[in-house]
mmCIF file of C-alpha atoms in Angstrom:
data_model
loop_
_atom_site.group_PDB
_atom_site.id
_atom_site.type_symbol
_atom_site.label_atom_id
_atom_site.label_comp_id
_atom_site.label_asym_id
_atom_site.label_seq_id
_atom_site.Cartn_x
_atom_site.Cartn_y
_atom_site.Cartn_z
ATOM 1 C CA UNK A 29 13.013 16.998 -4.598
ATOM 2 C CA UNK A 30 9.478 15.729 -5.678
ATOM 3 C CA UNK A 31 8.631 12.231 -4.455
ATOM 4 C CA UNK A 32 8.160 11.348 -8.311
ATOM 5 C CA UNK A 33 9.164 13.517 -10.994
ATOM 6 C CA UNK A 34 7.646 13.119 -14.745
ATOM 7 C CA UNK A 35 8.058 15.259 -17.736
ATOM 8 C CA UNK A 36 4.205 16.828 -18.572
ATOM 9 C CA UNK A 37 4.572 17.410 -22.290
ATOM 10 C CA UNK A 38 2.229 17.688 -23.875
ATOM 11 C CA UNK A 39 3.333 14.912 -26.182
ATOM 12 C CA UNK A 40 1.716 15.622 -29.584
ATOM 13 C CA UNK A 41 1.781 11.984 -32.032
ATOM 14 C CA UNK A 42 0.704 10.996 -35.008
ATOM 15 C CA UNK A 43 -1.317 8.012 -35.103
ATOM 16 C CA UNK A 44 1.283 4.921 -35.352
ATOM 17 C CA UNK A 45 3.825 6.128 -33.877
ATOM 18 C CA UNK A 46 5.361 5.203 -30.651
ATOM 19 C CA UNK A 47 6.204 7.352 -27.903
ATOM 20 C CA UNK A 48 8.114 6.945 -24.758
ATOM 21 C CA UNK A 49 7.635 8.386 -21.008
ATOM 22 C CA UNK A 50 9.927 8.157 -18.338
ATOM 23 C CA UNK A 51 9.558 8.778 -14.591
ATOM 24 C CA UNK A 52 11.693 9.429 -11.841
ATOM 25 C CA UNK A 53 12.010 8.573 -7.872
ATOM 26 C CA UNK A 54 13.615 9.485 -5.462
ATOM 27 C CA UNK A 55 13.156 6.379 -2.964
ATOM 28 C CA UNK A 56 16.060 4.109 -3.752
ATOM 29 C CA UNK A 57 14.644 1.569 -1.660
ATOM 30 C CA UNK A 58 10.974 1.976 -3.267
ATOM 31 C CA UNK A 59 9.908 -1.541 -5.256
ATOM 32 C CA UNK A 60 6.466 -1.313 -6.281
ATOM 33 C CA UNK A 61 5.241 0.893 -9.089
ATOM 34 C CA UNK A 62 2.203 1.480 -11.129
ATOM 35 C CA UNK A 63 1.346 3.329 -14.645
ATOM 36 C CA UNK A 64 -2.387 5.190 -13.987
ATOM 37 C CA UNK A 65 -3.990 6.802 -16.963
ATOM 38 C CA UNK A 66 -6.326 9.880 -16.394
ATOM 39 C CA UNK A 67 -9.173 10.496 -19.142
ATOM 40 C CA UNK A 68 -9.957 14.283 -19.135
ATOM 41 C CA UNK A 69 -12.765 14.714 -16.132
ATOM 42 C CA UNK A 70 -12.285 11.299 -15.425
ATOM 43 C CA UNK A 71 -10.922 8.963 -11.642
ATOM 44 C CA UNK A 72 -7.310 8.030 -12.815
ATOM 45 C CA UNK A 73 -7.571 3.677 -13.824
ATOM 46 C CA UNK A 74 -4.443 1.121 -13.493
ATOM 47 C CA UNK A 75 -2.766 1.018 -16.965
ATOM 48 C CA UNK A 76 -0.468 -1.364 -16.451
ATOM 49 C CA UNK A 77 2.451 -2.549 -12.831
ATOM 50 C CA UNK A 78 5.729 -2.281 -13.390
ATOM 51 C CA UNK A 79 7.708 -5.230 -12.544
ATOM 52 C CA UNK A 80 11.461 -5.866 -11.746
ATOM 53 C CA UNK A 81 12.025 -7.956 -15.002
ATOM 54 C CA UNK A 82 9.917 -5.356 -16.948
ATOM 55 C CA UNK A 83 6.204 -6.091 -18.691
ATOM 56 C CA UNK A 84 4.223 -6.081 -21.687
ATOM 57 C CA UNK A 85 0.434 -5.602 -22.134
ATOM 58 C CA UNK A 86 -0.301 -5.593 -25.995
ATOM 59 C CA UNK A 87 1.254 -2.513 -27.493
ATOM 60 C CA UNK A 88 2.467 -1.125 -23.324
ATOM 61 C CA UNK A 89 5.443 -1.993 -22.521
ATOM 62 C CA UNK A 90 6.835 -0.840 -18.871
ATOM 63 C CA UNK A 91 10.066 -1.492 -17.509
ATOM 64 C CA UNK A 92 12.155 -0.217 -14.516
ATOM 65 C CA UNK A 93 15.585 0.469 -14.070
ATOM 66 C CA UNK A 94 16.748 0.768 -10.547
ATOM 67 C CA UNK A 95 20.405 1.895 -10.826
ATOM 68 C CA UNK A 96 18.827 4.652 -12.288
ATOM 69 C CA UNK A 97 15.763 5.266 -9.951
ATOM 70 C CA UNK A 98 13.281 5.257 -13.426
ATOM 71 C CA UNK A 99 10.072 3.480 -14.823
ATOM 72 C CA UNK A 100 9.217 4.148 -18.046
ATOM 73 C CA UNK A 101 6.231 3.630 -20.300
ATOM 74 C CA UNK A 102 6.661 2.791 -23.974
ATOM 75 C CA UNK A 103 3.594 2.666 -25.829
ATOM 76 C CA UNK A 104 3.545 1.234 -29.694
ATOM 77 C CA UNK A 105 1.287 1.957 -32.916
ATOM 78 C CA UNK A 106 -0.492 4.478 -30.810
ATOM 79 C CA UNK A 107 -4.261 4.761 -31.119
ATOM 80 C CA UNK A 108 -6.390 8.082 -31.287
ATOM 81 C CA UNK A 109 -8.283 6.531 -27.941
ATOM 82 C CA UNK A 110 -4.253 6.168 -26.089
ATOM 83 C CA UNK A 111 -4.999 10.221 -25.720
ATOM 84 C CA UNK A 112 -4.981 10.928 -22.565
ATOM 85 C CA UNK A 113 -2.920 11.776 -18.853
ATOM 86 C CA UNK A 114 -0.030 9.100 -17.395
ATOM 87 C CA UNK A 115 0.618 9.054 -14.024
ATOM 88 C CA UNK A 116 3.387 7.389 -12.852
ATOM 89 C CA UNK A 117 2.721 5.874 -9.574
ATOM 90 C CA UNK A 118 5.700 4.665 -6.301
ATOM 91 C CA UNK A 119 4.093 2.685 -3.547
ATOM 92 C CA UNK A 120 6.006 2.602 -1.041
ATOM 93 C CA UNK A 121 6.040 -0.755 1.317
ATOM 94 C CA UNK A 122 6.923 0.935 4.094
ATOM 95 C CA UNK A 123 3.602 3.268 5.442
ATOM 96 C CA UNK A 124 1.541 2.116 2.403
ATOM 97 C CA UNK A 125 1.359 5.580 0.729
ATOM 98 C CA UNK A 126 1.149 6.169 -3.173
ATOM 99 C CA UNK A 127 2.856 8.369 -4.662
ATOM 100 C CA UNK A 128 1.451 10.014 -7.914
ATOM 101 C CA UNK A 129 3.771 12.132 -10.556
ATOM 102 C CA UNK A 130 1.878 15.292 -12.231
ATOM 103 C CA UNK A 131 1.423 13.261 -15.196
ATOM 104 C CA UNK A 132 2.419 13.347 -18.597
ATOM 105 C CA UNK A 133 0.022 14.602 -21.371
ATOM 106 C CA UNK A 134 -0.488 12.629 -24.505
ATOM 107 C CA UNK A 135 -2.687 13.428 -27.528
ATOM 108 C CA UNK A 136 -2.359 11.019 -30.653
ATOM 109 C CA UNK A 137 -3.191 13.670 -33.790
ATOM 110 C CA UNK A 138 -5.013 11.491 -36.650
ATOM 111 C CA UNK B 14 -20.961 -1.956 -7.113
ATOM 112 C CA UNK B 15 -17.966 -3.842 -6.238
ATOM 113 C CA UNK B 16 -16.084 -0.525 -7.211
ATOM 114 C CA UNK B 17 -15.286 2.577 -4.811
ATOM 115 C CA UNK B 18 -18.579 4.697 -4.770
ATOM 116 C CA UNK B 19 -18.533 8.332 -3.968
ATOM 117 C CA UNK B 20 -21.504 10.735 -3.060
ATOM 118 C CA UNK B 21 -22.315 13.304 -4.533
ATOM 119 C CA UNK B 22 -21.174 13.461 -7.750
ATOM 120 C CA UNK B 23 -21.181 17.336 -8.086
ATOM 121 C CA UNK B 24 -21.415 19.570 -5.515
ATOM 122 C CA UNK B 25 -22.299 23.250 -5.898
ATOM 123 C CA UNK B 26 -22.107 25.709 -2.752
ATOM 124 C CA UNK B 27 -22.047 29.173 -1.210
ATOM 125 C CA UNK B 28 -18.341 30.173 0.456
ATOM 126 C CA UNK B 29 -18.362 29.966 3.837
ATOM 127 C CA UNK B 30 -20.974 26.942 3.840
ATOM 128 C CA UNK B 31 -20.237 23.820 5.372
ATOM 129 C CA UNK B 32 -19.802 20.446 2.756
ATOM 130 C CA UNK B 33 -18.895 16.856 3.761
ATOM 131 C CA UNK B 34 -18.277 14.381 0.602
ATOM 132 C CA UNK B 35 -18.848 10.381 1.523
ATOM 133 C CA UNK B 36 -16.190 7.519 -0.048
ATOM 134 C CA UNK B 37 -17.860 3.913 -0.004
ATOM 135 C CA UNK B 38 -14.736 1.823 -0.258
ATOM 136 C CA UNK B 39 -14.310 -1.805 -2.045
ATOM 137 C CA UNK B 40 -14.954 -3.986 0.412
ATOM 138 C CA UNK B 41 -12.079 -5.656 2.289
ATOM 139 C CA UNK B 42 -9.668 -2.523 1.263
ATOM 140 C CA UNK B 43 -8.073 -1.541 4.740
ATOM 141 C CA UNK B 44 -6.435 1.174 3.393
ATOM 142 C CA UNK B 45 -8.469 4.599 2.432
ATOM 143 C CA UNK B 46 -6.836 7.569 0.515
ATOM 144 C CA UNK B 47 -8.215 10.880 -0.176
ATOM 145 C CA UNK B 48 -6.856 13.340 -2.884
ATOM 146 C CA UNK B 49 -8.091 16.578 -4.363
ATOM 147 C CA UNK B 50 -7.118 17.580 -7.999
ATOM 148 C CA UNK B 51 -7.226 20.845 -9.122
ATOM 149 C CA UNK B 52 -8.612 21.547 -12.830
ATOM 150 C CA UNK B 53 -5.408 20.761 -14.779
ATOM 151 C CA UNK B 54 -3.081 19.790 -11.799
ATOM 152 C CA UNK B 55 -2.079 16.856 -10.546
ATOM 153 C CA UNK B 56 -2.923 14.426 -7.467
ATOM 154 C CA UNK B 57 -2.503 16.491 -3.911
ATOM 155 C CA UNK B 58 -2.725 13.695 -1.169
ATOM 156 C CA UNK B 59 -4.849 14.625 1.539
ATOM 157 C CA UNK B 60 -5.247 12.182 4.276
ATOM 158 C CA UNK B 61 -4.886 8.145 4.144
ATOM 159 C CA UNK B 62 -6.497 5.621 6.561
ATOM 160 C CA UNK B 63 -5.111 2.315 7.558
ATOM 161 C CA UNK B 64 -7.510 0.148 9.088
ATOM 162 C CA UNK B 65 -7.690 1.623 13.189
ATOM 163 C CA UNK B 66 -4.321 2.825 12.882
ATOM 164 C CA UNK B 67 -4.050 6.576 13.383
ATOM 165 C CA UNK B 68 -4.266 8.274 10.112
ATOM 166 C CA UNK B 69 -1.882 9.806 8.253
ATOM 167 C CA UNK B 70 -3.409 13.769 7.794
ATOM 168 C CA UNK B 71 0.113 14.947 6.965
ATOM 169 C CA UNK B 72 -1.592 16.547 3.703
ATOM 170 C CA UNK B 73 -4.613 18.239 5.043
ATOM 171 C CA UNK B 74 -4.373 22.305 3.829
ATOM 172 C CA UNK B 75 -5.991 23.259 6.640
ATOM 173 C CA UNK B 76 -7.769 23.171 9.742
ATOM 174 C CA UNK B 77 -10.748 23.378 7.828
ATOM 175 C CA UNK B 78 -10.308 20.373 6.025
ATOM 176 C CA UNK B 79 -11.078 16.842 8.506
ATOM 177 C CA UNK B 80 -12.484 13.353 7.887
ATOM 178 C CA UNK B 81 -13.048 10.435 9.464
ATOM 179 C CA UNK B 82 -13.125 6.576 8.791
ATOM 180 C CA UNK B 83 -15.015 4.168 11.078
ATOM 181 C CA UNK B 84 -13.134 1.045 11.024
ATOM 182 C CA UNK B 85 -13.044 -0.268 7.306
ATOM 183 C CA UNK B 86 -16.130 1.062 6.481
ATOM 184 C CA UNK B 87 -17.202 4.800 4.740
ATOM 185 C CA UNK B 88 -15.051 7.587 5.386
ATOM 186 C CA UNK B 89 -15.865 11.209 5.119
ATOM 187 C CA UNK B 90 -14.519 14.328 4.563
ATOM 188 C CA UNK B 91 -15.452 17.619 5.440
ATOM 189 C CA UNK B 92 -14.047 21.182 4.620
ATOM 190 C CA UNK B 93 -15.676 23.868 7.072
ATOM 191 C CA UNK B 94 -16.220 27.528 5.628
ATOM 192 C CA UNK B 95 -15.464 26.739 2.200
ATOM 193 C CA UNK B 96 -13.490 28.540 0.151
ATOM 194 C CA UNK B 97 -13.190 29.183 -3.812
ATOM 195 C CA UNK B 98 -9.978 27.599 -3.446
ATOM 196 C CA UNK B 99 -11.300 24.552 -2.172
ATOM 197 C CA UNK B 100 -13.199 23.689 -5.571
ATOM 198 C CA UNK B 101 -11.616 20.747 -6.942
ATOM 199 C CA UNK B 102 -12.470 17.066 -7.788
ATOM 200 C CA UNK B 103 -11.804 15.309 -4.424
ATOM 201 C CA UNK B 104 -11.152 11.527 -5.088
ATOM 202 C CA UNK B 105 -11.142 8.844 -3.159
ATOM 203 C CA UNK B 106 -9.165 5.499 -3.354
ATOM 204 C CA UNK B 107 -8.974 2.220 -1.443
ATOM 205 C CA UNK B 108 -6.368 -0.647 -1.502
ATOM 206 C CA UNK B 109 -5.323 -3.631 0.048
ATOM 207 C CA UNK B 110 -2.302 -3.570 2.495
ATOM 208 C CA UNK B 111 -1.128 -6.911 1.831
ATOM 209 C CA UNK B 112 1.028 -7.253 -1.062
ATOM 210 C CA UNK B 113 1.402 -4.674 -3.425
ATOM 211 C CA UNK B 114 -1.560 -4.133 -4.886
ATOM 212 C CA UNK B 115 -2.941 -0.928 -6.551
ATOM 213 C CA UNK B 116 -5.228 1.582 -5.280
ATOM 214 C CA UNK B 117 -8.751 1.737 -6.822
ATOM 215 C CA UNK B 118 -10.361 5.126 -7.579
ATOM 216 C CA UNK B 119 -13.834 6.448 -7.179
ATOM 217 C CA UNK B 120 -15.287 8.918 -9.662
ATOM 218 C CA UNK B 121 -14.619 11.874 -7.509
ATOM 219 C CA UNK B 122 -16.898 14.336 -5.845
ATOM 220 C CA UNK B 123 -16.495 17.881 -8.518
ATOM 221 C CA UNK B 124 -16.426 20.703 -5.954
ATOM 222 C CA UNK B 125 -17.362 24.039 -6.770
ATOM 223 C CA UNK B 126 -17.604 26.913 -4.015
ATOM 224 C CA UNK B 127 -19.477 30.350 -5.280
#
């Protein structure tokens, strides 16, 4: 089993609407994690942490659910410039290693 | 920069030809991570430094691949007899150890053997 497991899509939107990832791991004991977002030919940038009690940037909004073992990323009223690659991210505390998901492929149609 | 600085940006050579790509990391950052991503793919871990701790080079391909890290300064890594396989983006990210903070890309170093 993968280390983190997320569904590539593509995910094809229209602008507006909102769309949902989710992300797996296997770590039960894992407690720090971490939505990355990948421009095509670009370094992959810190969207957003996820926190125990969930979090909201703007129209992100990232929440965990350990019972579970998912993060997820909902993003609202999306934007033509949201297009792009998330990577769900696990960094473990123990050995200090991050561990990246395949991604997830969205493209917000106008 | 105060960001993590790679060198070069593009690299273009011959198989079999020797290449070594440099990471500058944020300074502070203990921790040093090296990927390689495949057009389309996702993140492959290659090797992560921790300070002078031994590193971790459980995801090196192959004995061609090595790199080094003085202290908490540059790192490099360096693939012997390349390969057309071997052309990638090879990134390079640095964190903190303390707390959990997140890693910090560089641009990359675009690889392309011929």
């Amino acid at each position: 089993r993968k280390e983190v497991e997320q569904d590539p899509g593509p995910f094809n939107v229209p602008e507006g609407a909102t769309v949902a990832f989710n992300c797996t791991y296997s770590n039960s004991a894992s407690q720090s994690f971490f939505w990355y977002r990948q421009d095509c030919r670009k370094e992959p940038k810190l969207l957003m942490s996820v926190y125990s009690s969930g979090n909201e940037d703007g129209r992100f909004t990232a929440q965990l659910n350990r019972a579970s073992q998912y993060i997820s990323l909902l993003i609202r009223d999306s934007k033509l410039s949201d297009s792009a690659t998330y990577l769900c991210v696990d960094r473990r505390n123990t050995g200090n290693q991050f561990y990246f998901g395949t991604g997830t492929s969205l493209t917000v149609i106008p | 920069g105060a960001g993590v600085s790679q060198s070069p940006s593009n690299k273009v050579t011959e198989k079999g030809k020797d290449v070594e790509l440099r990471c500058d990391p944020i300074s502070g950052h203990t921790a040093l991570y090296w990927y390689r991503q495949r057009l389309g793919q996702g993140l492959e871990f290659l090797i992560y430094f921790q300070g002078n701790s031994a590193p971790d080079k459980s995801g090196l391909p192959s004995d061609r691949f090595s790199a080094e890290r003085t202290g908490e300064s540059v790192s490099t890594l360096t693939i012997q007899r390349t390969q057309q396989e071997d052309s990638a983006v090879y990134l390079c990210a640095s964190s903190l150890v303390q707390g959990w903070t997140e890693a910090f890309f560089g641009q990359g170093t675009r690889l392309t053997v011929v």
